[in-house]
Coordinates of C-alpha atoms in Angstrom, one line a residue:
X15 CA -31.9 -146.3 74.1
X16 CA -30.8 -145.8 70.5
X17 CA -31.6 -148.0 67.6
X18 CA -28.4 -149.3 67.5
X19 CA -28.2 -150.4 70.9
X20 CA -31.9 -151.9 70.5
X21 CA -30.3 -153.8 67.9
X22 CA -27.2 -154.7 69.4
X23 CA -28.9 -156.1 72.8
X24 CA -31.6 -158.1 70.4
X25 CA -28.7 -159.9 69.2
X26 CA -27.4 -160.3 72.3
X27 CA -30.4 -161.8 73.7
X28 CA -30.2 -164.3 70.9
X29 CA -27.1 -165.5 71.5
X30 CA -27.7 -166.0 75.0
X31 CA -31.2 -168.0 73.8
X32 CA -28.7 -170.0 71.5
X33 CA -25.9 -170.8 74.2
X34 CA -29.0 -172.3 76.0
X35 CA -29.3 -175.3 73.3
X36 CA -25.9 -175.6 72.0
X37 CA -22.2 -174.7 72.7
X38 CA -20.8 -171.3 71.8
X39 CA -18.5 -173.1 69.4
X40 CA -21.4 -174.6 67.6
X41 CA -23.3 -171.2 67.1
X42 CA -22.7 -169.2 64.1
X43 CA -23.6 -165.7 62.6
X44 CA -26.1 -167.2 61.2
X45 CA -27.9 -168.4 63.9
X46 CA -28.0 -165.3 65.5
X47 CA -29.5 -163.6 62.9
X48 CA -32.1 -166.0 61.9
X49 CA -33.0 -166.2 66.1
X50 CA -33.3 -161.7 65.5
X51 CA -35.0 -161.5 62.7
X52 CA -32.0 -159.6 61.2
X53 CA -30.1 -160.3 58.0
X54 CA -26.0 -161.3 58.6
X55 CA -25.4 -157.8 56.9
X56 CA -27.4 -156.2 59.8
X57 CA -25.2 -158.3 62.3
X58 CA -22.1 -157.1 60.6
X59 CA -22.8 -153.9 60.5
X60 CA -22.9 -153.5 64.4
X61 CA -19.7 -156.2 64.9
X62 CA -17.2 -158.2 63.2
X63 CA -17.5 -161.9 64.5
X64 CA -19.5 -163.4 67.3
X65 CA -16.6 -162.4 69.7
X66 CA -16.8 -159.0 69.2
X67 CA -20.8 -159.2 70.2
X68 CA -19.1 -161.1 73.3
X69 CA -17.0 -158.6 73.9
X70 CA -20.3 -155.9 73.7
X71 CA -22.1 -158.1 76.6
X72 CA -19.1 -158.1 78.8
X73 CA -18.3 -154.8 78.4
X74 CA -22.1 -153.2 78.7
X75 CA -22.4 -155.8 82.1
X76 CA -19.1 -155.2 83.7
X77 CA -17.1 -152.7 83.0
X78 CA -19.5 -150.3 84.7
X79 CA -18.7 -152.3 88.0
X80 CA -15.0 -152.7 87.0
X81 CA -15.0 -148.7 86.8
X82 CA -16.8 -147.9 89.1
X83 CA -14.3 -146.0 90.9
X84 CA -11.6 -143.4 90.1
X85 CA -8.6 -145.0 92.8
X86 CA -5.9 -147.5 93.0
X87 CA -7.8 -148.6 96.3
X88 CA -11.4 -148.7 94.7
X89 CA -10.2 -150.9 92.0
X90 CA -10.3 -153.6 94.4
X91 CA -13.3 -153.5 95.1
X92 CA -14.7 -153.1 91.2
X93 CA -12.7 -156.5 91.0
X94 CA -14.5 -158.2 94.1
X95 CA -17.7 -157.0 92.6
X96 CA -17.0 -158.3 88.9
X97 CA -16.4 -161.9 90.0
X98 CA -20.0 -161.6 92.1
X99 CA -21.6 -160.5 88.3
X100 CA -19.3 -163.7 86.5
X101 CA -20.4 -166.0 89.1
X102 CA -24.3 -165.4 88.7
X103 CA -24.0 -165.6 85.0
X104 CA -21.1 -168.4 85.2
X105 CA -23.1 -170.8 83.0
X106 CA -22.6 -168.4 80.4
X107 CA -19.2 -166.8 81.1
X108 CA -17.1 -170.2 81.4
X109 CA -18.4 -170.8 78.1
X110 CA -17.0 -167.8 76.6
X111 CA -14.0 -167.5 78.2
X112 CA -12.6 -170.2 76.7
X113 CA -11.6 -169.5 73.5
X114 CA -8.3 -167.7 73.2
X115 CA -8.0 -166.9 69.8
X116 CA -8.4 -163.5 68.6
X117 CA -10.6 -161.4 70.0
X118 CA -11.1 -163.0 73.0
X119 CA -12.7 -161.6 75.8
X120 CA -10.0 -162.8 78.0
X121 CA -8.2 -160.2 75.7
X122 CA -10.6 -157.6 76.2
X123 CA -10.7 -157.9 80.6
X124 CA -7.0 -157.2 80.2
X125 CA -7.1 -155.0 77.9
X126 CA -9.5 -152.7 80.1
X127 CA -7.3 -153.4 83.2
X128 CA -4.4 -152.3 81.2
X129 CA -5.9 -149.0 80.5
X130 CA -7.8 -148.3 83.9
X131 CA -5.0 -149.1 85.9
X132 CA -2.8 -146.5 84.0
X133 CA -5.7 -143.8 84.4
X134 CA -5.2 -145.0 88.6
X135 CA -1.2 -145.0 88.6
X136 CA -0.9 -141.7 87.2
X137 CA -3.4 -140.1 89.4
X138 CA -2.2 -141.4 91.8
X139 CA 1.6 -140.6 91.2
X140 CA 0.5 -136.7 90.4
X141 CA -1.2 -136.6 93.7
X142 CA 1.6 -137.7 96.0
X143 CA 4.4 -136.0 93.5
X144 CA 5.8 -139.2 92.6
X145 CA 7.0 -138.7 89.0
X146 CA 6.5 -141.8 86.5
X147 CA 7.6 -141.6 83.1
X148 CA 5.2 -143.1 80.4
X149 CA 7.5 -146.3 79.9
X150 CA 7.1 -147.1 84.0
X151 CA 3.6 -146.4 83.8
X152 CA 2.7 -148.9 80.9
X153 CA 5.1 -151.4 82.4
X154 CA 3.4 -151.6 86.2
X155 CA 0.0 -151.0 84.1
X156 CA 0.6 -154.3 82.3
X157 CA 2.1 -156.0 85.1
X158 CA -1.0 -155.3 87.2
X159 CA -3.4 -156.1 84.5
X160 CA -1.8 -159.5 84.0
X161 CA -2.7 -159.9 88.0
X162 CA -5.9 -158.9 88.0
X163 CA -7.1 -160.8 84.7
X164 CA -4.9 -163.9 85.0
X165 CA -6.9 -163.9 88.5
X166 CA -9.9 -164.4 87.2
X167 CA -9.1 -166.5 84.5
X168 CA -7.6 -169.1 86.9
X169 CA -10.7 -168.9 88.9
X170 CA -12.8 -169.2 85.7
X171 CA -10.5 -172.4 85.6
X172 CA -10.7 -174.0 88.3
X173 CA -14.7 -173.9 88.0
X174 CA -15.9 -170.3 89.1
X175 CA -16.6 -171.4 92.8
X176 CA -18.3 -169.1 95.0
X177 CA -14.7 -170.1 98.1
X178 CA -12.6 -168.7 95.1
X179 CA -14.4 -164.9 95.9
X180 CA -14.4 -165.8 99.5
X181 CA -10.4 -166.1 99.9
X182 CA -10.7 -162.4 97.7
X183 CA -12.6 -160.6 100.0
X184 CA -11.1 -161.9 102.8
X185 CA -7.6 -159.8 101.1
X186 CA -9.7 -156.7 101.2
X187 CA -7.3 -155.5 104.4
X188 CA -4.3 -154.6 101.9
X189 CA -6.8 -152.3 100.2
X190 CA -5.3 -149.3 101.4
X191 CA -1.6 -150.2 100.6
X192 CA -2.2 -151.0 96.7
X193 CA -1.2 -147.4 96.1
X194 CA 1.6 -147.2 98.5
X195 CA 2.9 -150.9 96.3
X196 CA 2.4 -149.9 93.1
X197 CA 3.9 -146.2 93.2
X198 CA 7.0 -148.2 95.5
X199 CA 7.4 -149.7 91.7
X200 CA 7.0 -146.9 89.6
X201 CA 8.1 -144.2 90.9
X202 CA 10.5 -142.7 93.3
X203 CA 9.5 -143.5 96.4
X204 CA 12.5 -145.5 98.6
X205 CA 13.1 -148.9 99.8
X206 CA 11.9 -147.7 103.1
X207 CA 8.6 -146.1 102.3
X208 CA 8.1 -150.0 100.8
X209 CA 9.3 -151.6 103.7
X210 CA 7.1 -149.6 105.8
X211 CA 4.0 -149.8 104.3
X212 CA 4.5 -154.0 103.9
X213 CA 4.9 -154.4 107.8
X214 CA 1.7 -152.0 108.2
X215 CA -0.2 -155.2 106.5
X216 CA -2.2 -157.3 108.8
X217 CA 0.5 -160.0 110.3
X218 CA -2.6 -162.7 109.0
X219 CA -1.4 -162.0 105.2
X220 CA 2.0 -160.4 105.6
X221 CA 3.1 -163.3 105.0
X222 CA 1.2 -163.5 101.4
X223 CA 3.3 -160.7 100.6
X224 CA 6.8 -162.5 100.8
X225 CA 7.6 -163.0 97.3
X226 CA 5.4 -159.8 96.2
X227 CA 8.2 -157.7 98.5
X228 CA 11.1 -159.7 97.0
X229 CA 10.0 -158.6 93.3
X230 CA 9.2 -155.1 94.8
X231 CA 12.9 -154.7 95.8
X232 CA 14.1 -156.6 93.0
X233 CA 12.1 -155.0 89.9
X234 CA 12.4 -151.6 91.0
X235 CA 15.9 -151.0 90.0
X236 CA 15.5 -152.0 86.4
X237 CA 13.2 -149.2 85.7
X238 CA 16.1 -147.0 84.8
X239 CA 16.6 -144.0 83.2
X240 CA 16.9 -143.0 79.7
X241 CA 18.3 -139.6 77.6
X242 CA 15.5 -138.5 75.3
X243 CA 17.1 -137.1 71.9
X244 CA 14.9 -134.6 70.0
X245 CA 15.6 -134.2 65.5
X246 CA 13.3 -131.8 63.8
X247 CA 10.6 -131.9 66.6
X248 CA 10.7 -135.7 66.7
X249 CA 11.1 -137.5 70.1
X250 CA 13.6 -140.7 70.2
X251 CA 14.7 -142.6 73.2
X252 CA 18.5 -142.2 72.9
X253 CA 20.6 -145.3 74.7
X254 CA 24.0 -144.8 75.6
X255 CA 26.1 -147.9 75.0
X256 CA 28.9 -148.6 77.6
X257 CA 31.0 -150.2 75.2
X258 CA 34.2 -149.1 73.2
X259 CA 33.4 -148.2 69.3
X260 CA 37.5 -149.3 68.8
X261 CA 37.5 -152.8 66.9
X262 CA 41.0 -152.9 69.1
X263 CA 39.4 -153.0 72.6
X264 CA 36.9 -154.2 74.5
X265 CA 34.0 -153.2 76.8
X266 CA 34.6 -152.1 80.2
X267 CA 32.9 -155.1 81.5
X268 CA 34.8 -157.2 80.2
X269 CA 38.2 -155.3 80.6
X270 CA 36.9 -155.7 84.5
X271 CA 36.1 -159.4 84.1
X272 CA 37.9 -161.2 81.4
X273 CA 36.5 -164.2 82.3
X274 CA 33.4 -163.4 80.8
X275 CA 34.5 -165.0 77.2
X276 CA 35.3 -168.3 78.7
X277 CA 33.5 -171.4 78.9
X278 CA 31.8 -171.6 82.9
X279 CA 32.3 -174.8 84.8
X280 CA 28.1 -176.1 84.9
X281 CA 26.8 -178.1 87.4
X282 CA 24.3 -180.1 85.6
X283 CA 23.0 -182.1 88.6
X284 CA 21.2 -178.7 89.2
X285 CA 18.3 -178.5 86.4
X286 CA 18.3 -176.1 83.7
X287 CA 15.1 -174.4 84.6
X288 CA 16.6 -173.9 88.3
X289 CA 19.7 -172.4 87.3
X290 CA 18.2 -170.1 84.9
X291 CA 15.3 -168.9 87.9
X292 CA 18.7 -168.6 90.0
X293 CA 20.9 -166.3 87.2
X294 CA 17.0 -164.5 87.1
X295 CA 17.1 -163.8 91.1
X296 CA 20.6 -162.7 91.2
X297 CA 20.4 -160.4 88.0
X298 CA 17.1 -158.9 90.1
X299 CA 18.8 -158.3 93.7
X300 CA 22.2 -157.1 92.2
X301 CA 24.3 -159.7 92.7
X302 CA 26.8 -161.5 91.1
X303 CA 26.1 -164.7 88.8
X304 CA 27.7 -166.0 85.5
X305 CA 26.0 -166.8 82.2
X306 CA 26.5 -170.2 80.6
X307 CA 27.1 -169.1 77.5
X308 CA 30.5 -167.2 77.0
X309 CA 29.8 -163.6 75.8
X310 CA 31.6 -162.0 73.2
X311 CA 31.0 -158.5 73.1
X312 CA 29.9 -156.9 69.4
X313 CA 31.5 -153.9 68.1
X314 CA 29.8 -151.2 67.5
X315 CA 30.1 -148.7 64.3
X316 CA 29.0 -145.0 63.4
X317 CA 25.7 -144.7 62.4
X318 CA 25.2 -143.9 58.5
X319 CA 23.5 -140.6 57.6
X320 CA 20.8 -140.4 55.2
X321 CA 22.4 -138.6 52.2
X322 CA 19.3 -137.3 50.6
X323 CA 15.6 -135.7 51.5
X324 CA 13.1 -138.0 52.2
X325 CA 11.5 -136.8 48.9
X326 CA 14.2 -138.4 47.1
X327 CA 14.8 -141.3 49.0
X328 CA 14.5 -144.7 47.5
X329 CA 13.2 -147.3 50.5
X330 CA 13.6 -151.0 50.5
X331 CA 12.3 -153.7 52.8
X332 CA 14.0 -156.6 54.3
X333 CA 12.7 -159.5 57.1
X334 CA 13.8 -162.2 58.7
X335 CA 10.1 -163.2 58.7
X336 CA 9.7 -165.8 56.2
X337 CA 7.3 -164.0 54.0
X338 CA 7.2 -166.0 50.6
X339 CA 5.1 -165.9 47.6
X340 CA 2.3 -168.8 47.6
X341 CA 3.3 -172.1 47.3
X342 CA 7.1 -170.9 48.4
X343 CA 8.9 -171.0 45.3
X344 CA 12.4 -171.7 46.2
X345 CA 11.7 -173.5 49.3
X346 CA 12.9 -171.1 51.7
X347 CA 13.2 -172.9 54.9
X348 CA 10.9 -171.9 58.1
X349 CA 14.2 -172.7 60.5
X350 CA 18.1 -172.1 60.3
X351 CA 18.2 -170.8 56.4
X352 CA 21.3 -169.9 54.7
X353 CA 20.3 -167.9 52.0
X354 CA 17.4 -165.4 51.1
X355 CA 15.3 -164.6 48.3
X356 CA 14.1 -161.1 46.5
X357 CA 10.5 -161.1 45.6
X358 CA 8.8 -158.3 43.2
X359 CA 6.0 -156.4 44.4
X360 CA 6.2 -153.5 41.3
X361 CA 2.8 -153.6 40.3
X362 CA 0.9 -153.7 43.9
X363 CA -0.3 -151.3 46.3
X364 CA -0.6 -153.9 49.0
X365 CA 0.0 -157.1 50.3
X366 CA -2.7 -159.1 50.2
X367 CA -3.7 -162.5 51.7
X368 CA -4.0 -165.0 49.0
X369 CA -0.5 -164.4 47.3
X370 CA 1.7 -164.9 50.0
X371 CA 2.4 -167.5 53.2
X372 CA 5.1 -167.8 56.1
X373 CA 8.2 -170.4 56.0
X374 CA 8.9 -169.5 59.4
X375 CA 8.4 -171.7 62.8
X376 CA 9.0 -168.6 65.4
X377 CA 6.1 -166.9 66.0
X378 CA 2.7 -167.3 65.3
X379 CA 2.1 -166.4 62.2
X380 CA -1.7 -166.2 61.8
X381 CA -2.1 -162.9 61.7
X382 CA 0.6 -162.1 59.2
X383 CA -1.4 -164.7 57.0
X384 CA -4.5 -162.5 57.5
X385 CA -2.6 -159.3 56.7
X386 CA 0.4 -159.7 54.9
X387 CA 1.4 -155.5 55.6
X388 CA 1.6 -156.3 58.9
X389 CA 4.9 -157.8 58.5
X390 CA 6.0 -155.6 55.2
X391 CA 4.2 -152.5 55.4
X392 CA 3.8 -152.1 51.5
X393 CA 0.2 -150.6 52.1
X394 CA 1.8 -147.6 53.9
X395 CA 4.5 -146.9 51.9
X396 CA 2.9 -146.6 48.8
X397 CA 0.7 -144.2 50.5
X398 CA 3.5 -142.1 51.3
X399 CA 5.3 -142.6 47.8
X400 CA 2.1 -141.7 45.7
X401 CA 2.0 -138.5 48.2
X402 CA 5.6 -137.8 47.3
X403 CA 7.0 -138.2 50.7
X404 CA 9.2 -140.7 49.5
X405 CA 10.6 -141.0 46.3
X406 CA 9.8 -144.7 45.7
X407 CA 9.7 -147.9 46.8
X408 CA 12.2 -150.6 45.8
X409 CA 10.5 -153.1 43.4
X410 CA 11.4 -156.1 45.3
X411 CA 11.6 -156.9 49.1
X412 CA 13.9 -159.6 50.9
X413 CA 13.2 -162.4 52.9
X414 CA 14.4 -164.9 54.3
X415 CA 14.2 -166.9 57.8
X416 CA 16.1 -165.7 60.9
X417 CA 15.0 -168.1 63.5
X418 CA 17.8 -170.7 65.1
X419 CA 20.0 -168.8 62.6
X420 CA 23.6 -168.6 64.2
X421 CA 25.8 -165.7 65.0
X422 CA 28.4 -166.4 62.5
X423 CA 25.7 -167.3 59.7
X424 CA 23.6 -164.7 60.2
X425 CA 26.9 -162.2 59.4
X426 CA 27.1 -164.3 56.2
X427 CA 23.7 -163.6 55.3
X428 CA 24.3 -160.2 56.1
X429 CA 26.9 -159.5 53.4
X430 CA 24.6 -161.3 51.0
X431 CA 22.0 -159.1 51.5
X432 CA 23.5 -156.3 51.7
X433 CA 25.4 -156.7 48.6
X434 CA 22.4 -157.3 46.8
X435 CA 20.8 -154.3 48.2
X436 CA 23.7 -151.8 47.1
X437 CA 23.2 -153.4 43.6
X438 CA 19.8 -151.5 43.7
X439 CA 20.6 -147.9 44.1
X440 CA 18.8 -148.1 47.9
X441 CA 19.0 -145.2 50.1
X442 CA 17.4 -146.8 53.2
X443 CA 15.9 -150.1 54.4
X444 CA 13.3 -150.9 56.2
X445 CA 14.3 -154.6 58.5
X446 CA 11.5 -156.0 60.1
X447 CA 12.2 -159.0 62.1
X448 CA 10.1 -161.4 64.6
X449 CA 10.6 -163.6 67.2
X450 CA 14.1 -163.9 69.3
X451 CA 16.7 -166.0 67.5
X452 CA 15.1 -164.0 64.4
X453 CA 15.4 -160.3 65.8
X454 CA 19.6 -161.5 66.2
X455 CA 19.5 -162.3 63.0
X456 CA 17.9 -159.4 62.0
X457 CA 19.9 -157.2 63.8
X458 CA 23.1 -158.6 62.2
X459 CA 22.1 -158.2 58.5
X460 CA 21.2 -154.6 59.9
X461 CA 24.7 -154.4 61.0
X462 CA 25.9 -155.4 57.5
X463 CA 23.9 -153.2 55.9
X464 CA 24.9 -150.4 57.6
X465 CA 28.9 -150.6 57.0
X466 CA 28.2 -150.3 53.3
X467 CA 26.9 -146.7 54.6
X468 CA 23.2 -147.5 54.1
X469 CA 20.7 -146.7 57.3
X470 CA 18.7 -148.8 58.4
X471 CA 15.8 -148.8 60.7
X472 CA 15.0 -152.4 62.6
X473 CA 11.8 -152.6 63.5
X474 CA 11.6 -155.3 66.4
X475 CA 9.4 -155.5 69.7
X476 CA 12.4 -157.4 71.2
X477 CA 14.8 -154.0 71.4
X478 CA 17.5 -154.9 74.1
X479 CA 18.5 -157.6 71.7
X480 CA 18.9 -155.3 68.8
X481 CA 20.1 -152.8 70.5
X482 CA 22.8 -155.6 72.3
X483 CA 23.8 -156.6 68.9
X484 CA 25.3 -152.9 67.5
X485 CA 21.7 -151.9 65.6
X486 CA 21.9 -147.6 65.4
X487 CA 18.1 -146.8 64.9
X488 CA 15.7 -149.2 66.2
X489 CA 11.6 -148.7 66.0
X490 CA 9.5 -150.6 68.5
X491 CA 6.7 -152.6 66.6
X492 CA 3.7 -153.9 67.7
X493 CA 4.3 -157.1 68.8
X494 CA 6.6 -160.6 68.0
X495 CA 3.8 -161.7 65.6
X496 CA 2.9 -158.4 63.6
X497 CA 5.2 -155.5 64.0
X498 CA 3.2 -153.5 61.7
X499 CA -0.1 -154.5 62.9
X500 CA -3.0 -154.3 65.6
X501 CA -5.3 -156.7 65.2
X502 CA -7.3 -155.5 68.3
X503 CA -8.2 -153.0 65.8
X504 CA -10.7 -152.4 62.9
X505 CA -9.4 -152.4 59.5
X506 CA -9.4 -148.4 58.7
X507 CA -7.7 -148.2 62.0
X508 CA -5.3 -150.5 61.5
X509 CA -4.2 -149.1 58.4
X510 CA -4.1 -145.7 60.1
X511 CA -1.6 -147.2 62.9
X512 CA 0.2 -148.5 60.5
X513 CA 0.9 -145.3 58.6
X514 CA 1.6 -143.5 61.4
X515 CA 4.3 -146.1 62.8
X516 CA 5.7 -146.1 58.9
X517 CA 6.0 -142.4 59.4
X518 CA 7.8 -143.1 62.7
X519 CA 10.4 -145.1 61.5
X520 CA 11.0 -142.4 58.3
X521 CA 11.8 -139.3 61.0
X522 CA 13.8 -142.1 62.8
X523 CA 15.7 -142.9 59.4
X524 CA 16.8 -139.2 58.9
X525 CA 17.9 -138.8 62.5
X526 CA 21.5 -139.2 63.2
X527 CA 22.3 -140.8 66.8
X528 CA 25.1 -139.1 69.3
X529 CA 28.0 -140.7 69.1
X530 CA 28.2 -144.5 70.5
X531 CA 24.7 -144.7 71.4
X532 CA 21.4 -145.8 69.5
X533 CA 18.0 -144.2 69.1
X534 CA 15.0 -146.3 69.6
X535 CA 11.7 -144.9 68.4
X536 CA 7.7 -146.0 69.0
X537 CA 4.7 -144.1 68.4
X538 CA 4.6 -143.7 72.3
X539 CA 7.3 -141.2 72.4

């Protein structure tokens, strides 16, 4: 054993010493170090909080057992035998899974799922010749991590008892149809093949499997097909849009159904919840069903080109994130705002913490408070700029607050913006928006933008609305709450994803997408 790991399992033997005479929440770093004999610099230098030495425990006790095999079927059985290790340490564990903050080691169980269960699905997929792309296989990946850590979490729950492994064990039959399931989702393989391998399952839990073989049938055809585009070398996921780029006409869906733009008759004796589940189902199964809300369909544009080298281009950034100097100056709003605000950042090479906050009630905005380039990646693009890669950045950014912002006002703010931007001799903005209602909004000013022949690239996680609204180059960010960050990651690191999404988005800016259709870029393709 190295000295590092020496050190690291000291400390861990403190904190288990510690969570013997007080809660978790009560111990601090600097408990552990004085029970090690270390100094706090010492316990820094191996981890960054006392949830990252959590994480180290968890992952040096049970991710050998949780990887202990190399199959889709085996995985079972690393789950049986990881709720065995919780249970005899479950004074300990129930402890620690319950915070959900940051680095939580809720976090981290999913996290590993996430990544062993890809390693599984496309073994398993290249052994039987079932092709999956790498969208499918992160989407079924996630999917199944949710099931296997949200399993144990709601057993940590409900008190860790030793009936809760029972009832898992006694599932161990299905064992050798979680491949059979899982590729039935992903990949090719018919409706049949699915079928088939369900009524194989023991008649005892075939009946556990009802709503598992409903979202098999329904879920399977959503995992369409997409045109890959490629501009200098660079990969972009190119989306064909199936409506008319003539102001004068409109889609074929609704040429086919013009009774899509009126108001629907609602039968409010059924609850809202229910008749959204029931619009859900139907959407699933293929069948027909009508939105509440009457749907008028956007008209889409030609993309504007990017009329110079990136060398001499002159970037700007925009967000609908409510990024505001401290003490929020002009008291932007955090909900429904009507205007924006241009704020200078000439003299900095980054963002940092104490000079700005969020007016913005959308997403959780913690993280952006810890990290203000996570939401406005100045850090990055100076990097690029002092390289020459870019000419310069714009001294200003904008920002204002897209959440519960309308349709019609969020035009309005559009043409603002935009008329402010073409005031500044911009050749291309950056829009980086957040949560739902503030990804439309987004999208919209985008859309503004863009017809005074500037291109912009919105960078949203939520892309079928952007993409719905008439956006022409969209780049997949991180998440809702930091689209330019990873806090799972250390500092350096983060900075380096950062960078290399900024980069993304700057090949994505110079490409020009096909006629009526949209690119969409992440640092996945």
């Amino acid at each position: 054993m190295s000295r590092n790991e020496i050190t690291k399992s000291a400390l861990a033997a403190s904190l288990r010493e510690l969570m013997k005479e007080k809660e978790f929440s009560q111990v601090t770093i600097k408990d552990i170090s004085a029970r090690c004999q270390v100094s706090r610099n010492a316990f820094y230098y191996h981890f960054h909080d006392k949830y990252d030495l959590v994480n180290w425990i968890f992952c040096s006790e049970a991710l050998p057992l949780i990887d202990s095999s190399s199959s889709l079927e085996g995985s079972w059985d690393g789950f049986i035998a990881l709720c065995h290790h919780l249970y005899k340490d479950r004074k300990f564990y129930s402890e620690v899974f319950h915070y959900t903050g940051q680095n939580s080691l809720f976090d981290a169980l999913e996290n590993i799922y996430f990544e062993l269960m890809k390693t599984y699905i496309s073994s398993t997929s290249r052994q039987t010749g079932n092709h999956i792309n790498e969208e499918q296989l992160s989407i079924v990946a996630r999917m199944y991590s949710h099931a296997f850590a949200g399993t144990i979490g709601d057993w940590i729950k409900g008190g860790m008892r030793a009936e809760g492994i029972s009832r898992f064990e006694k599932l161990n039959s299905i064992k050798p149809k979680l491949s059979i399931m899982l590729l039935g989702m992903a990949g090719s393989q018919s409706y049949a093949a699915i079928q088939n391998s369900l009524q194989e399952l023991n008649a005892a839990h075939a009946s556990s499997f009802f709503q598992l073989k409903q979202l098999l049938f329904a879920f399977s055809p959503t995992l369409g097909e997409h045109q890959t585009q490629i501009v200098d070398g660079s990969h972009f996921k190119c989306i064909k849009r199936c409506r008319s780029l003539n102001s004068n006409s409109s889609c074929a869906k609704c040429s086919a159904n013009p009774s899509c733009q009126s108001v629907p008759i609602i039968d409010y004796r059924i609850p809202a919840a229910q008749r959204g589940i029931n619009m859900l189902l139907a959407k699933f199964r293929g069948r027909k069903f009508r939105s509440e809300v009457p749907i008028v369909c956007p008209q889409f544009q030609p993309a504007p080109v990017l009329k110079k080298k990136l060398s001499d281009t002159r970037i700007a950034f925009v967000t609908d994130g409510g990024l505001v100097p401290r003490g929020n100056p002009d008291n932007l709003v955090p909900i429904n705002a009507d205007r924006f605000y241009a704020y200078s950042f000439k003299e900095k090479r980054s963002l940092l913490p104490e000079d700005y906050e969020i007016s913005h009630q959308g997403y959780d905005n913690r993280f952006v408070l810890e990290d203000p380039n996570r939401l406005v990646p100045l850090d990055a693009a100076r990097i690029l700029e002092f390289a020459g890669q870019i000419r310069e950045v714009s001294e200003s950014f904008y920002s204002t607050t897209g959440v519960m912002v309308s349709v019609e006002r969020s035009k309005q703010l559009g043409c603002k913006i935009a008329a402010a931007v073409a005031k500044n001799d911009v050749d291309g903005i950056f829009l980086i928006s957040t949560c739902g209602t503030s990804t439309r909004c987004g999208a919209y000013i985008a859309c503004s933008i863009e017809q005074l022949g500037i291109p912009v690239v919105h960078v949203t996680n939520l892309i079928q609305i952007s993409e719905g609204v008439g956006c022409s180059r969209i780049l997949q960010g991180n998440s809702v709450s930091c689209p330019f960050g990873r806090p799972d990651l250390s500092p350096k690191q983060e900075r380096i994803y950062r960078l290399s999404l900024f980069k993304k988005g700057l090949e994505l800016m110079k490409a020009v997408p096909e006629d009526n259709s949209c690119l969409v870029a992440s640092l996945a393709l």
